[in-house]
Amino acid sequence: MNTGTAYDLVVVGAGIIGLATAYTARQRGLRVAVVERHAQCIGASVRNFGLVAVTGQRRGEHWQRARRARAVWQQVAPQAGIGMLHTGLHLLAQRPEAAHLLEAFLQTEMGESCRLLGTAEAASTLPWLQAGHAVLHSPHECRVESRDALPRLARWLALEQGVSLFWNTPVIGIDLPHIHTSQGVLRANHCVVCPGHDLHTLYPQALAQAGIRLCSLQMLRVKPAQALQRPSAVMSDLSLVRYEGYAELPEAAPLRARLQTEQAAHLQHGVHLIAVPSADGSLLVGDSHVYGEAEAPFGRTELDELILGELHRVLRLPGAQVTERWTGTYASAQEPVFKQRVAPGVALGLVTGGTGASISFAFAEELLQLALDN
Ligand SMILES: Cc1cc2nc3c(=O)[nH]c(=O)nc-3n(C[C@H](O)[C@H](O)[C@H](O)COP(=O)(O)OP(=O)(O)OC[C@H]3O[C@@H](n4cnc5c(N)ncnc54)[C@H](O)[C@@H]3O)c2cc1C
């Protein structure tokens, strides 16, 4: 570590929020360093679906963030050598109440460019989808393979965008212009702290006051006997009562009531279905949501079974095998993001829900502005 260099901005954390902030700052011509505790990004940003989701995000500001971030993803990905695996989302309405909710959703501004496929059209164009009452198609989503995309983004920022990256370097204190790390002291005029779900190292009091908790999710990779033709991201009824863009509409109430009787265990463990295809024909499948003060260290077979049961109710996947299982954790609160100017020149930012990949580049712009504001 060259502690003599002075930076305009030091970013703490090399997850997607930290890297997006570094990118945004370089676009403005700032001298930037990113400091990461681990040897590589191993947090939520590589454990996720890599789904940049617009449709279903909370109405208003958060939905706008996702639209903005998706546009930046589409500019950055080809430059950084990151493949966009597929675009779009299909959401299977398994019950009449879900189809009714989707019709109401399409009447809102969030339904722009989305449409409902009838059962005949769905059967002919999406042969791998089980029968239902309707299918929502949203063209807005895109997806990256996060475990590959994050290292590529970091490498591109370092090699081609002039960002200094310090790995294996926990930041232990910030007292501008000094950033105290395990390897020495960096100097910077501004700092953006993007600690993911580390609530205890930097500014623990601010995070405790915000009532932030942790949410642990179980994920699977499933390999079907034959790869699906032209697959996209897929969701189902359970997603309609989780994603606030749908769930906060009044028409969600009858669906929620029916799910309470028919899929109570899923609701209890926050299980809903997201399935996204990978380049090798396998699917990333999840997820469940367990909330607490600490990460849930042990995956529960029972939750995997709930996820897999829903997968097979939604997709035709003969001969499918589970090939990987992992857990991931993110910070969670009532509001979808937490941002605060914790000291002059220092912004602290966490995505407090499962939408960090989707809003990354837009949230990064907000955090940078917060740090730079006098
Ligand atoms: C299983 C799962 C699936 C998800 N799916 C999606 C999805 O498909 N779409 C979507 O939009 N969102 C999804 N999310 C949410 C999304 O992944 C997160 O919101 C996002 O990754 C958070 O990014 P981050 O950079 O804040 O955190 P992280 O990726 O956790 O990165 C934070 C980094 O900061 C480092 N750090 C912390 N403290 C310090 C310190 N003091 N010094 C140095 N380094 C430090 C950590 O080591 C870590 O590398 C999912 C999350 C999970 C867990």
XYZ file of C-alpha atoms and ligand atoms in Angstrom:
427
model
C 0.000 0.000 0.000
C 1.401 3.382 -1.052
C 0.187 5.520 1.796
C 1.706 8.650 0.234
C -0.944 8.926 -2.515
C -3.815 11.312 -1.819
C -7.204 10.295 -3.246
C -10.284 12.368 -3.876
C -12.374 9.403 -2.761
C -11.799 6.172 -0.869
C -14.568 3.588 -1.128
C -14.839 0.938 1.583
C -16.083 -2.426 0.274
C -15.695 -4.063 -3.139
C -19.240 -5.410 -3.452
C -21.435 -4.131 -6.248
C -22.296 -0.908 -4.395
C -18.655 -0.071 -3.703
C -17.545 -0.881 -7.259
C -20.451 1.058 -8.763
C -19.491 4.036 -6.584
C -15.873 3.806 -7.756
C -17.069 3.706 -11.372
C -19.312 6.745 -10.864
C -16.514 8.713 -9.235
C -14.093 7.888 -12.054
C -16.689 9.115 -14.559
C -16.424 12.454 -12.753
C -12.636 12.395 -13.005
C -11.949 11.752 -9.304
C -8.868 9.854 -8.066
C -10.359 6.755 -6.462
C -9.268 3.849 -4.272
C -11.382 0.878 -3.164
C -10.423 -0.943 0.035
C -11.775 -4.458 0.608
C -11.392 -6.675 3.654
C -11.227 -9.964 1.751
C -8.977 -11.265 -1.052
C -11.940 -11.042 -3.427
C -15.604 -10.153 -3.329
C -17.344 -12.988 -1.490
C -20.442 -11.211 -0.158
C -24.028 -10.889 -1.321
C -22.881 -9.396 -4.613
C -21.511 -12.740 -5.858
C -24.059 -14.977 -4.116
C -27.104 -13.413 -5.736
C -29.096 -14.165 -8.884
C -27.442 -11.306 -10.765
C -30.917 -10.238 -11.757
C -31.182 -6.543 -12.520
C -34.894 -6.340 -11.832
C -37.067 -3.332 -12.603
C -40.607 -4.714 -12.683
C -41.889 -5.323 -9.160
C -39.602 -2.832 -7.405
C -41.274 -0.513 -4.895
C -43.270 2.139 -6.714
C -41.761 5.619 -7.077
C -38.156 6.457 -6.245
C -36.939 2.862 -5.918
C -38.485 1.780 -9.234
C -36.815 4.812 -10.839
C -33.482 3.816 -9.289
C -33.761 0.376 -10.867
C -34.540 1.869 -14.285
C -31.555 4.200 -14.049
C -29.184 1.465 -12.808
C -30.295 -0.953 -15.524
C -29.364 1.656 -18.154
C -25.880 2.060 -16.647
C -25.413 -1.732 -16.379
C -26.094 -1.956 -20.106
C -23.357 0.611 -20.817
C -20.781 -0.783 -18.402
C -21.176 -4.530 -18.970
C -19.824 -4.686 -22.543
C -16.904 -2.401 -21.673
C -15.956 -4.572 -18.691
C -16.350 -7.837 -20.644
C -19.432 -8.859 -18.647
C -21.966 -10.928 -20.564
C -25.686 -10.160 -20.352
C -27.074 -13.675 -20.156
C -30.664 -12.851 -20.976
C -33.212 -10.101 -20.762
C -36.802 -10.049 -19.593
C -38.914 -11.756 -16.976
C -41.909 -14.095 -17.149
C -44.171 -14.259 -14.122
C -46.634 -17.142 -14.094
C -50.004 -16.286 -12.535
C -50.939 -19.659 -11.034
C -54.253 -18.439 -9.602
C -57.052 -16.176 -10.895
C -56.289 -13.736 -8.046
C -52.734 -13.392 -9.373
C -53.944 -12.754 -12.924
C -56.297 -10.086 -11.573
C -53.418 -8.441 -9.675
C -51.269 -8.440 -12.805
C -54.070 -6.768 -14.766
C -54.176 -4.029 -12.122
C -50.375 -3.734 -12.220
C -50.484 -3.167 -15.974
C -52.774 -0.180 -15.422
C -50.037 1.577 -13.408
C -47.020 3.432 -14.807
C -44.905 0.436 -13.700
C -46.602 -1.714 -16.320
C -45.074 0.297 -19.165
C -43.953 -2.028 -22.008
C -45.089 -5.093 -20.011
C -47.926 -7.294 -21.239
C -50.002 -10.317 -20.313
C -49.703 -13.455 -22.410
C -52.816 -15.585 -22.632
C -52.634 -19.293 -21.877
C -52.455 -20.351 -25.548
C -49.644 -17.934 -26.383
C -47.733 -18.935 -23.261
C -48.096 -22.625 -24.084
C -46.707 -22.169 -27.596
C -43.859 -19.731 -26.816
C -42.812 -20.952 -23.365
C -43.112 -24.748 -23.542
C -41.086 -25.161 -20.339
C -43.623 -23.182 -18.279
C -46.411 -25.016 -16.455
C -49.984 -24.012 -17.255
C -51.501 -21.101 -15.348
C -54.056 -18.323 -15.660
C -51.824 -15.770 -17.410
C -48.167 -14.872 -17.799
C -46.736 -11.402 -17.320
C -43.889 -10.565 -19.654
C -41.612 -7.713 -18.624
C -38.862 -6.724 -21.090
C -36.952 -4.615 -18.559
C -34.807 -7.151 -16.721
C -31.284 -8.235 -17.544
C -28.946 -10.644 -15.824
C -25.255 -11.142 -15.233
C -23.501 -14.180 -13.738
C -22.412 -12.355 -10.601
C -19.616 -14.658 -9.531
C -17.933 -13.918 -12.871
C -19.164 -10.350 -13.342
C -17.886 -8.891 -10.064
C -14.242 -9.949 -10.552
C -14.419 -8.676 -14.136
C -15.813 -5.339 -13.014
C -13.094 -4.994 -10.353
C -10.339 -5.910 -12.837
C -11.644 -3.476 -15.449
C -11.867 -0.659 -12.917
C -8.283 -1.331 -11.829
C -6.676 -1.923 -15.221
C -8.636 0.384 -17.508
C -10.314 2.972 -15.325
C -7.398 3.807 -13.041
C -9.007 2.770 -9.738
C -6.561 1.638 -7.018
C -7.827 -1.576 -5.422
C -6.553 -2.764 -2.056
C -7.606 -6.350 -1.214
C -7.125 -8.143 2.125
C -7.365 -4.760 3.817
C -10.030 -4.147 6.465
C -10.772 -0.484 7.163
C -10.820 0.008 10.913
C -11.520 3.712 11.275
C -12.195 6.883 9.296
C -11.069 10.314 10.380
C -10.744 12.349 7.174
C -8.366 12.912 5.579
C -7.179 9.657 7.160
C -8.596 6.213 6.399
C -7.114 3.744 8.884
C -6.624 0.239 7.515
C -4.910 -2.946 8.641
C -2.109 -2.119 6.153
C -1.571 1.547 6.984
C -3.265 4.906 6.547
C -4.699 6.198 3.260
C -5.398 9.882 2.665
C -8.602 11.039 0.999
C -10.844 14.095 0.865
C -14.026 12.022 0.781
C -15.111 8.511 1.670
C -18.096 6.321 0.786
C -18.609 3.306 3.061
C -20.443 0.360 1.453
C -20.086 -2.396 4.066
C -22.874 -4.701 2.886
C -24.092 -6.618 5.925
C -21.171 -5.759 8.230
C -23.116 -3.748 10.803
C -20.464 -3.715 13.529
C -17.121 -2.419 12.243
C -17.763 1.113 10.969
C -20.475 3.435 12.315
C -22.255 0.677 14.294
C -24.345 3.190 16.232
C -25.800 4.790 13.107
C -26.702 1.338 11.791
C -28.188 0.206 15.099
C -30.328 3.353 15.296
C -31.657 2.629 11.814
C -32.949 -0.739 13.059
C -31.061 -2.702 10.409
C -31.143 -6.481 10.735
C -29.767 -9.339 8.650
C -31.597 -11.585 6.235
C -30.157 -14.975 5.215
C -31.253 -16.690 2.023
C -30.885 -20.245 0.703
C -29.984 -20.702 -2.952
C -29.585 -23.674 -5.282
C -28.228 -24.427 -8.716
C -30.377 -26.940 -10.581
C -29.316 -28.684 -13.766
C -32.162 -29.989 -15.956
C -31.602 -33.041 -18.161
C -31.992 -30.763 -21.189
C -31.364 -27.027 -21.333
C -34.533 -24.943 -21.787
C -34.969 -23.187 -25.117
C -34.805 -19.366 -24.901
C -35.378 -19.205 -21.149
C -35.736 -15.995 -19.163
C -36.030 -15.107 -15.503
C -39.139 -16.723 -14.015
C -41.257 -15.925 -10.955
C -44.660 -17.017 -9.665
C -47.559 -16.056 -7.371
C -45.414 -16.000 -4.237
C -43.279 -13.225 -5.768
C -46.375 -11.078 -6.189
C -46.807 -10.783 -2.438
C -43.058 -10.152 -1.815
C -42.145 -7.597 -4.451
C -43.601 -4.314 -3.282
C -44.405 -2.993 -6.760
C -47.182 -5.612 -6.893
C -47.688 -6.370 -3.201
C -48.609 -2.805 -2.240
C -51.451 -2.628 -4.765
C -54.892 -3.179 -3.145
C -55.555 -6.034 -5.593
C -52.835 -8.073 -3.829
C -55.066 -8.699 -0.787
C -57.163 -11.608 -2.199
C -54.032 -13.374 -3.468
C -52.302 -12.961 -0.103
C -55.338 -14.404 1.694
C -55.432 -17.431 -0.603
C -51.678 -18.040 -0.268
C -52.087 -17.916 3.523
C -54.242 -21.011 3.326
C -52.532 -22.800 0.426
C -48.817 -21.976 0.926
C -48.551 -20.916 4.565
C -45.137 -22.546 5.068
C -43.728 -20.654 2.093
C -44.980 -17.359 3.475
C -43.713 -18.174 6.952
C -40.148 -18.720 5.701
C -40.261 -15.992 3.073
C -39.975 -18.555 0.288
C -40.757 -17.418 -3.219
C -39.450 -18.461 -6.601
C -36.848 -16.828 -8.758
C -35.267 -19.069 -11.403
C -32.703 -17.656 -13.809
C -30.788 -19.543 -16.482
C -27.000 -19.719 -16.729
C -24.924 -20.157 -19.863
C -24.374 -23.903 -19.211
C -28.121 -24.637 -19.113
C -28.337 -24.802 -15.326
C -30.695 -22.570 -13.350
C -30.021 -20.487 -10.264
C -33.031 -21.082 -8.046
C -34.164 -19.517 -4.786
C -34.961 -18.346 -2.260
C -35.958 -18.214 1.399
C -35.669 -15.329 3.888
C -34.692 -15.842 7.532
C -34.369 -12.610 9.553
C -32.278 -12.094 12.670
C -29.460 -10.281 14.444
C -26.858 -12.649 12.984
C -26.417 -14.655 9.786
C -28.198 -18.030 9.773
C -25.132 -20.287 9.507
C -26.848 -23.550 8.547
C -28.954 -24.258 5.469
C -32.211 -26.117 6.205
C -33.237 -28.969 3.907
C -36.875 -28.181 4.641
C -36.501 -24.737 3.045
C -34.719 -26.147 0.001
C -37.646 -28.554 -0.420
C -40.150 -25.682 -0.329
C -38.161 -23.830 -3.000
C -37.807 -26.933 -5.184
C -41.496 -27.781 -4.835
C -42.409 -24.340 -6.151
C -39.843 -24.672 -8.941
C -41.536 -27.817 -10.218
C -44.993 -26.254 -9.954
C -43.768 -23.499 -12.281
C -41.301 -25.119 -14.686
C -41.300 -28.442 -16.532
C -37.866 -29.788 -15.640
C -37.633 -33.546 -16.141
C -34.504 -35.099 -14.673
C -33.422 -31.940 -12.852
C -30.610 -32.366 -10.295
C -29.405 -29.978 -7.601
C -25.698 -29.341 -8.270
C -24.882 -26.570 -5.775
C -26.301 -25.094 -2.571
C -25.228 -21.921 -0.770
C -26.503 -19.201 1.496
C -26.212 -15.439 1.208
C -26.912 -12.592 3.595
C -27.959 -8.999 3.137
C -28.859 -6.080 5.395
C -32.584 -5.587 5.861
C -34.885 -2.799 7.077
C -38.312 -1.315 6.369
C -36.890 1.148 3.842
C -35.175 -0.321 0.762
C -31.952 1.672 1.270
C -30.121 3.340 4.127
C -27.870 6.335 3.423
C -26.440 8.857 5.833
C -23.728 11.493 5.893
C -22.003 10.193 9.009
C -19.260 12.853 9.107
C -18.237 15.722 6.828
C -17.195 14.140 3.535
C -18.220 10.608 4.607
C -21.320 8.823 3.277
C -22.497 5.457 4.583
C -24.767 3.423 2.297
C -26.444 0.027 2.498
C -29.103 -1.567 0.373
C -31.501 -2.848 3.034
C -33.318 -5.458 0.974
C -32.666 -7.803 -1.896
C -32.257 -5.216 -4.623
C -28.603 -4.163 -4.589
C -27.683 -5.503 -8.028
C -30.793 -3.885 -9.472
C -30.240 -0.377 -8.114
C -26.444 -0.401 -7.775
C -25.321 2.286 -10.196
C -28.194 4.640 -9.312
C -27.652 4.271 -5.563
C -23.921 4.825 -6.145
C -24.703 8.225 -7.675
C -26.694 9.170 -4.563
C -23.928 8.054 -2.206
C -21.233 9.888 -4.098
C -23.305 13.073 -4.053
C -23.843 12.712 -0.311
C -20.088 12.434 0.285
C -19.242 15.348 -2.008
C -21.938 17.745 -0.709
C -20.595 20.430 1.566
C -28.860 -14.869 -2.113
C -29.071 -13.459 -2.583
C -29.716 -13.222 -3.779
C -29.893 -11.916 -4.225
N -30.383 -11.688 -5.476
C -30.422 -10.428 -5.968
C -30.761 -10.172 -7.306
O -30.923 -11.083 -8.111
N -30.903 -8.893 -7.705
C -30.637 -7.849 -6.864
O -30.795 -6.710 -7.268
N -30.197 -8.058 -5.614
C -30.072 -9.321 -5.145
N -29.632 -9.545 -3.883
C -29.213 -8.399 -3.076
C -27.832 -7.908 -3.513
O -26.971 -9.000 -3.771
C -27.246 -7.005 -2.436
O -28.172 -5.967 -2.149
C -25.934 -6.402 -2.884
O -25.053 -7.400 -3.314
C -25.306 -5.598 -1.771
O -24.073 -5.126 -2.267
P -23.015 -4.477 -1.298
O -21.880 -4.030 -2.128
O -23.683 -3.474 -0.432
O -22.621 -5.659 -0.287
P -21.563 -6.854 -0.399
O -21.615 -7.547 -1.683
O -21.776 -7.677 0.838
O -20.175 -6.138 -0.313
C -19.753 -5.440 0.840
C -18.241 -5.560 0.902
O -17.735 -4.682 1.893
C -16.641 -5.319 2.527
N -16.433 -4.673 3.804
C -17.339 -4.531 4.809
N -16.777 -3.855 5.837
C -15.494 -3.572 5.472
C -14.412 -2.902 6.117
N -14.533 -2.376 7.335
N -13.232 -2.812 5.447
C -13.081 -3.325 4.212
N -14.079 -3.984 3.570
C -15.271 -4.095 4.183
C -17.096 -6.758 2.630
O -15.990 -7.640 2.814
C -17.805 -6.958 1.287
O -16.950 -7.482 0.291
C -29.459 -10.834 -3.413
C -28.820 -11.087 -2.198
C -28.607 -12.382 -1.784
C -27.881 -12.631 -0.491
